[in-house]
Coordinates of C-alpha atoms and ligand atoms in Angstrom, one line a residue:
X1 CA -10.7 -20.3 -25.0
X2 CA -11.4 -23.7 -23.7
X3 CA -13.2 -24.7 -20.9
X4 CA -12.0 -28.0 -20.0
X5 CA -8.3 -28.9 -21.2
X6 CA -5.2 -30.5 -20.0
X7 CA -7.0 -32.5 -17.9
X8 CA -8.0 -28.9 -15.9
X9 CA -11.1 -26.6 -15.4
X10 CA -10.4 -22.7 -17.1
X11 CA -12.5 -21.2 -14.1
X12 CA -11.7 -18.0 -16.0
X13 CA -13.1 -19.3 -19.0
X14 CA -16.1 -20.7 -17.5
X15 CA -17.6 -18.0 -15.6
X16 CA -17.1 -15.7 -19.0
X17 CA -18.8 -17.9 -21.1
X18 CA -21.8 -18.3 -18.9
X19 CA -22.1 -14.9 -17.6
X20 CA -24.0 -12.0 -19.1
X21 CA -22.0 -9.0 -18.4
X22 CA -17.9 -10.1 -16.5
X23 CA -16.5 -6.5 -14.9
X24 CA -12.7 -5.9 -14.9
X25 CA -13.3 -3.6 -11.7
X26 CA -11.3 -0.4 -11.9
X27 CA -10.2 1.0 -15.4
X28 CA -7.3 0.1 -16.2
X29 CA -7.5 -3.9 -15.0
X30 CA -10.5 -3.6 -17.7
X31 CA -8.1 -2.7 -20.2
X32 CA -5.7 -5.4 -19.5
X33 CA -9.0 -8.0 -19.1
X34 CA -9.7 -6.4 -22.6
X35 CA -6.0 -6.3 -24.3
X36 CA -3.8 -8.5 -23.3
X37 CA -5.3 -12.1 -20.3
X38 CA -9.0 -12.3 -22.3
X39 CA -8.9 -10.8 -25.7
X40 CA -10.2 -13.5 -27.6
X41 CA -13.4 -13.6 -25.0
X42 CA -13.3 -9.8 -26.2
X43 CA -13.3 -10.5 -29.7
X44 CA -16.5 -13.0 -29.9
X45 CA -18.7 -11.2 -27.1
X46 CA -17.3 -7.0 -27.5
X47 CA -20.0 -6.1 -24.8
X48 CA -19.8 -8.4 -22.4
X49 CA -16.1 -7.1 -20.7
X50 CA -17.8 -3.8 -18.7
X51 CA -16.1 -1.5 -16.2
X52 CA -17.9 -0.4 -13.5
X53 CA -14.5 0.9 -10.5
X54 CA -15.5 -1.1 -7.4
X55 CA -16.6 0.9 -4.2
X56 CA -16.4 0.9 -0.8
X57 CA -19.7 2.2 2.1
X58 CA -18.9 5.5 3.1
X59 CA -21.8 4.7 5.7
X60 CA -19.1 1.9 7.0
X61 CA -15.6 3.8 6.5
X62 CA -16.6 7.0 7.5
X63 CA -19.6 7.9 9.1
X64 CA -19.2 5.0 11.5
X65 CA -15.1 4.7 11.8
X66 CA -14.3 8.0 11.8
X67 CA -17.2 10.0 13.9
X68 CA -14.8 13.0 14.0
X69 CA -14.6 13.5 10.4
X70 CA -18.0 12.7 9.4
X71 CA -19.4 15.6 12.8
X72 CA -17.1 18.2 10.5
X73 CA -18.2 17.4 6.8
X74 CA -21.7 18.0 8.0
X75 CA -21.5 20.5 10.0
X76 CA -19.8 21.8 7.0
X77 CA -21.6 21.1 3.6
X78 CA -24.3 19.1 5.3
X79 CA -25.4 14.6 5.3
X80 CA -26.2 14.3 1.3
X81 CA -22.6 12.9 1.3
X82 CA -23.6 10.4 3.7
X83 CA -25.8 8.8 0.4
X84 CA -24.5 10.5 -2.7
X85 CA -20.2 10.3 -2.4
X86 CA -20.0 12.3 -5.4
X87 CA -21.1 16.0 -3.1
X88 CA -17.9 15.6 -1.3
X89 CA -16.4 17.4 -3.5
X90 CA -18.7 20.8 -2.1
X91 CA -15.8 20.2 0.7
X92 CA -12.9 21.5 -1.7
X93 CA -13.7 25.1 -0.6
X94 CA -13.5 24.4 2.7
X95 CA -9.2 24.0 1.8
X96 CA -8.9 28.1 2.3
X97 CA -10.2 27.9 6.1
X98 CA -8.2 27.8 8.4
X99 CA -10.0 26.6 10.7
X100 CA -12.1 23.9 8.4
X101 CA -7.9 23.0 8.7
X102 CA -7.3 23.2 12.5
X103 CA -10.4 20.9 13.2
X104 CA -9.6 18.4 10.0
X105 CA -6.0 18.4 12.0
X106 CA -7.6 18.3 15.9
X107 CA -9.6 14.9 14.9
X108 CA -6.8 13.4 12.8
X109 CA -4.8 13.6 16.0
X110 CA -7.4 12.3 18.4
X111 CA -7.7 9.4 15.2
X112 CA -3.9 8.6 16.1
X113 CA -4.4 8.8 19.5
X114 CA -7.1 5.6 18.8
X115 CA -4.5 3.8 16.8
X116 CA -1.8 4.3 19.4
X117 CA -3.2 2.2 22.0
X118 CA -4.9 -0.7 19.2
X119 CA -1.0 -1.0 18.3
X120 CA -0.1 -1.1 22.1
X121 CA -2.9 -3.5 22.8
X122 CA -2.7 -5.7 19.7
X123 CA 0.9 -5.2 18.4
X124 CA 2.3 -4.4 21.8
X125 CA 4.7 -2.0 20.5
X126 CA 4.2 1.9 21.4
X127 CA 4.1 4.3 19.1
X128 CA 3.7 8.4 19.4
X129 CA 1.0 9.4 17.9
X130 CA 3.4 12.7 16.4
X131 CA 4.7 10.5 14.3
X132 CA 4.1 9.7 10.9
X133 CA 1.5 6.6 10.5
X134 CA 2.4 4.6 7.7
X135 CA 0.0 2.0 7.2
X136 CA 0.3 -0.9 4.9
X137 CA -3.1 -3.5 5.5
X138 CA -4.1 -6.3 3.1
X139 CA -3.8 -9.6 2.7
X140 CA -0.4 -10.4 2.7
X141 CA 0.4 -11.5 -1.0
X142 CA 4.3 -11.3 -2.9
X143 CA 2.3 -8.8 -5.5
X144 CA 1.2 -6.0 -2.5
X145 CA 4.6 -6.3 -2.0
X146 CA 5.5 -5.9 1.4
X147 CA 8.2 -7.1 1.7
X148 CA 9.2 -3.6 -0.4
X149 CA 8.0 -1.5 2.2
X150 CA 10.0 -4.0 4.0
X151 CA 12.8 -4.2 2.3
X152 CA 12.8 0.0 2.4
X153 CA 12.3 -0.1 6.5
X154 CA 15.1 -1.8 6.6
X155 CA 17.1 0.7 4.5
X156 CA 16.0 3.1 6.9
X157 CA 17.1 1.2 9.4
X158 CA 20.4 1.2 8.5
X159 CA 21.2 4.5 7.1
X160 CA 19.9 5.5 11.0
X161 CA 22.0 4.2 12.2
X162 CA 25.1 5.3 9.7
X163 CA 23.3 9.2 10.6
X164 CA 21.1 9.2 14.0
X165 CA 21.3 12.8 13.9
X166 CA 19.4 12.4 10.2
X167 CA 17.2 15.0 10.1
X168 CA 14.1 12.6 9.1
X169 CA 9.9 13.1 9.9
X170 CA 9.4 10.5 12.7
X171 CA 7.6 7.7 11.4
X172 CA 5.5 4.7 12.6
X173 CA 5.8 2.2 10.5
X174 CA 2.4 0.1 10.9
X175 CA 1.2 -3.4 8.5
X176 CA -1.6 -5.6 9.0
X177 CA -2.9 -8.6 6.4
X178 CA -3.8 -12.3 6.5
X179 CA -1.5 -14.8 4.4
X180 CA -3.0 -17.9 3.3
X181 CA -2.4 -21.2 5.6
X182 CA -0.1 -22.9 3.0
X183 CA 1.3 -19.7 1.6
X184 CA 4.8 -20.4 3.4
X185 CA 6.7 -17.5 1.0
X186 CA 4.2 -14.6 2.5
X187 CA 4.7 -16.4 6.1
X188 CA 8.0 -15.6 5.8
X189 CA 7.6 -12.2 4.6
X190 CA 5.6 -11.9 8.3
X191 CA 8.0 -13.2 10.2
X192 CA 10.6 -10.3 8.8
X193 CA 8.2 -7.9 9.0
X194 CA 8.2 -8.8 12.5
X195 CA 11.9 -9.4 13.8
X196 CA 12.9 -6.5 11.8
X197 CA 10.0 -4.5 13.2
X198 CA 11.8 -6.2 17.1
X199 CA 15.2 -4.7 16.1
X200 CA 14.7 -1.6 14.9
X201 CA 12.2 -0.9 18.2
X202 CA 14.4 -1.7 20.5
X203 CA 17.3 0.0 19.3
X204 CA 17.8 3.6 20.8
X205 CA 19.4 4.9 18.5
X206 CA 16.9 4.8 15.8
X207 CA 13.3 4.3 17.9
X208 CA 12.5 8.0 18.7
X209 CA 12.7 8.5 14.9
X210 CA 11.4 5.0 13.6
X211 CA 9.1 2.1 14.9
X212 CA 8.0 -0.6 13.4
X213 CA 5.0 -2.7 14.1
X214 CA 2.9 -5.7 12.8
X215 CA -0.7 -6.0 13.8
X216 CA -2.2 -9.5 14.0
X217 CA -5.5 -10.6 13.0
X218 CA -6.1 -7.5 10.5
X219 CA -9.7 -7.0 10.2
X220 CA -13.2 -5.5 9.5
X221 CA -13.3 -3.9 13.5
X222 CA -9.6 -3.5 13.7
X223 CA -10.0 -2.1 9.4
X224 CA -12.1 0.9 11.2
X225 CA -10.1 1.9 13.6
X226 CA -6.6 1.6 11.5
X227 CA -7.7 3.6 8.8
X228 CA -9.0 7.0 10.3
X229 CA -5.6 7.3 12.0
X230 CA -3.4 6.8 9.1
X231 CA -1.6 9.3 7.2
X232 CA 0.3 7.8 4.6
X233 CA -1.3 4.9 2.8
X234 CA 1.2 2.0 0.7
X235 CA -0.9 1.0 -2.3
X236 CA 2.7 -0.6 -4.0
X237 CA 1.3 -3.4 -5.9
X238 CA 3.8 -4.1 -9.2
X239 CA 1.4 -2.3 -11.7
X240 CA -0.7 -4.5 -13.5
X241 CA -1.7 -6.8 -11.0
X242 CA -3.9 -4.9 -8.2
X243 CA -7.2 -5.4 -10.1
X244 CA -8.6 -2.1 -8.5
X245 CA -8.0 -2.0 -4.8
X246 CA -10.5 -0.9 -2.2
X247 CA -8.2 -0.1 0.9
X248 CA -7.0 2.8 -1.0
X249 CA -10.1 4.3 -1.4
X250 CA -10.8 3.3 2.3
X251 CA -7.7 5.4 3.2
X252 CA -8.0 8.4 0.6
X253 CA -11.4 9.0 2.1
X254 CA -10.0 9.3 5.2
X255 CA -7.4 11.4 4.4
X256 CA -4.5 10.1 4.1
X257 CA -2.2 10.3 1.0
X258 CA -1.1 7.3 -1.4
X259 CA 2.3 6.4 -1.6
X260 CA 1.5 3.5 -4.7
X261 CA 1.6 2.5 -7.5
X262 CA -0.2 3.5 -11.3
X263 CA -1.8 0.6 -11.1
X264 CA -5.9 -0.3 -10.4
X265 CA -8.4 2.4 -8.9
X266 CA -4.7 3.9 -7.4
X267 CA -4.9 5.1 -11.4
X268 CA -8.5 6.7 -10.4
X269 CA -7.5 7.8 -7.4
X270 CA -5.0 10.3 -9.7
X271 CA -7.3 11.1 -11.9
X272 CA -9.6 12.6 -9.5
X273 CA -6.7 14.5 -6.2
X274 CA -4.8 15.6 -8.9
X275 CA -1.0 14.6 -9.3
X276 CA 0.3 16.6 -7.1
X277 CA -1.7 15.4 -4.3
X278 CA -0.4 11.6 -5.1
X279 CA 3.1 9.6 -4.1
X280 CA 2.7 7.8 -7.5
X281 CA 6.4 6.3 -8.4
X282 CA 7.7 2.7 -10.5
X283 CA 7.3 1.6 -13.4
X284 CA 3.9 1.4 -15.1
X285 CA 1.4 -2.2 -16.0
X286 CA 2.9 -1.8 -20.6
X287 CA 6.7 -0.9 -18.6
X288 CA 6.5 -4.1 -16.4
X289 CA 4.6 -6.3 -19.5
X290 CA 7.1 -4.9 -21.3
X291 CA 10.6 -5.8 -18.3
X292 CA 8.7 -9.8 -18.9
X293 CA 8.9 -9.5 -22.1
X294 CA 12.4 -8.1 -23.3
X295 CA 13.5 -10.8 -20.3
X296 CA 13.7 -9.6 -16.7
X297 CA 17.1 -9.6 -15.2
X298 CA 17.1 -8.8 -10.8
X299 CA 20.7 -8.2 -10.8
X300 CA 20.8 -5.2 -12.5
X301 CA 19.1 -3.6 -10.7
X302 CA 20.7 -4.7 -7.3
X303 CA 24.4 -3.8 -9.1
X304 CA 22.6 0.0 -10.0
X305 CA 22.2 0.6 -6.8
X306 CA 24.7 0.2 -3.5
X307 CA 21.9 0.7 -1.2
X308 CA 19.6 -2.2 -2.2
X309 CA 22.5 -4.4 -2.6
X310 CA 23.0 -3.1 1.8
X311 CA 19.7 -4.2 2.6
X312 CA 19.5 -7.6 0.7
X313 CA 23.8 -8.0 2.6
X314 CA 21.6 -7.5 5.5
X315 CA 17.7 -9.2 5.8
X316 CA 20.5 -12.5 4.3
X317 CA 23.0 -12.3 6.5
X318 CA 20.9 -14.0 9.5
X319 CA 21.5 -11.2 12.4
X320 CA 17.6 -10.4 12.4
X321 CA 17.5 -14.7 13.7
X322 CA 20.4 -15.2 15.3
X323 CA 18.8 -18.7 16.3
X324 CA 17.8 -19.5 12.6
X325 CA 20.5 -17.2 9.9
X326 CA 19.5 -18.7 7.7
X327 CA 15.9 -18.4 7.8
X328 CA 15.8 -15.4 5.6
X329 CA 18.0 -16.8 2.2
X330 CA 15.2 -18.0 0.6
X331 CA 13.2 -14.8 0.2
X332 CA 16.1 -12.9 -1.5
X333 CA 17.4 -16.0 -3.3
X334 CA 14.0 -15.6 -4.8
X335 CA 14.5 -11.7 -5.2
X336 CA 17.7 -12.5 -6.7
X337 CA 17.1 -15.0 -9.6
X338 CA 13.4 -14.0 -9.6
X339 CA 11.3 -11.3 -8.2
X340 CA 8.6 -12.3 -10.0
X341 CA 6.6 -9.2 -8.6
X342 CA 9.7 -6.8 -10.1
X343 CA 10.6 -5.1 -6.2
X344 CA 14.2 -4.3 -7.0
X345 CA 13.1 -3.0 -10.4
X346 CA 11.0 -0.5 -7.9
X347 CA 13.2 -0.1 -4.9
X348 CA 14.9 3.5 -5.7
X349 CA 12.1 5.0 -7.2
X350 CA 10.3 4.6 -3.8
X351 CA 12.6 4.9 -1.0
X352 CA 13.2 8.4 -3.6
X353 CA 9.6 9.2 -3.5
X354 CA 9.4 8.6 1.0
X355 CA 12.0 12.2 0.3
X356 CA 9.9 13.2 -1.1
X357 CA 5.8 12.2 1.5
X358 CA 8.6 13.5 4.2
X359 CA 9.0 17.2 2.7
X360 CA 5.1 17.4 2.1
X361 CA 4.7 15.9 6.1
X362 CA 6.2 19.2 7.3
X363 CA 4.3 21.4 5.4
X364 CA 0.9 21.4 7.5
X365 CA -0.3 24.5 5.9
X366 CA 0.2 24.8 1.8
X367 CA -2.7 23.1 -0.6
X368 CA -1.7 22.4 -3.6
X369 CA -2.2 25.9 -5.4
X370 CA 0.3 27.2 -2.5
X371 CA 2.4 23.7 -3.4
X372 CA 2.4 25.2 -7.3
Ligands
PLP401 C1 -10.6 -3.0 2.2 C2 -10.0 -4.5 3.0 C3 -9.5 -5.0 2.3 C4 -9.0 -4.6 0.8 O1 -8.3 -4.4 1.4 P1 -6.7 -3.6 -0.3 O2 -6.0 -2.9 0.0 O3 -8.0 -4.0 -1.5 O4 -6.5 -5.5 -0.8 C5 -8.9 -6.6 3.5 N1 -9.4 -6.5 4.3 C6 -9.9 -5.8 4.9 C7 -10.3 -6.4 6.6 C8 -10.5 -4.8 4.5 O5 -10.9 -4.1 5.4

């Protein structure tokens, strides 16, 4: 609990001691702070750690960013949701209104057209607005696991190469996010996504079913165009690491469904939308902690999954960057020797959850009642 020890200032300890309240920003993260990270402080100051889940403003991320949807909602239930988000619950009965659903889809299609132009202008990639827009936008960090998404895109590419006639929903996988200037591993992940995208987009055997784009310079003004045009929200951090997340909320408010782990505010989103309206996969924060206690062996997962093994061989093989074939060797070596964020352990569950997403996307009409 020392503020200064081993020659360093412990900033979090300093912050707790000098504050009258410390927010855990989501229920799960607050619980982790109280039970693990700051258990001693919680014992000493039992009132200090509080839990007020993060939020985003619907004025920017719905009213301004998605005027089409905002108008539909206002026509249906009035304007009160603009200053009182809880009032959005009043649209629930409209799930049974076929005309409302049709208007909803028309608005989403227009927002996807708008996003298609952004992807063309900013990433120089042509995408089809009729494809599912599967989107991960956030700072690049190992715990957020853009690499897990990259591995699954590579797996889909290899699978499609083997069977180009496979019956899947065409997908456009969009990435966006900045990395800190000295964060070499993160920069390498951006590089990997870009070369993977270049390979896939140029391959006529697969590019009608799969396209990949990395949007440079992810920022709020660009985000305002991305969230309304997204179908699937990727929130796939290693459970226990994402304090809350707010991107998850912006997507959800614009009608994108979430594929994600039980982490941060995803847990509360899952409670709010119901288990049948979210695609949850992978280890829980408890299971992640248990693996860390017992000693996590990444090779176990590779040995158990021929699919995973094939993807790692492909990435490591060097064919994505013939001018520098060893570029991703370190990335794969790190996964095989440490895999600090347990990407490999969640890979098979993630791929399986994406198949469930596929089936749900085809089913445009049935709501939770019809599905259960
Ligand atoms: C919302 C937002 C974030 C945070 O996204 P997370 O998914 O919560 O990490 C980061 N950058 C921009 C530009 C955003 O709009």
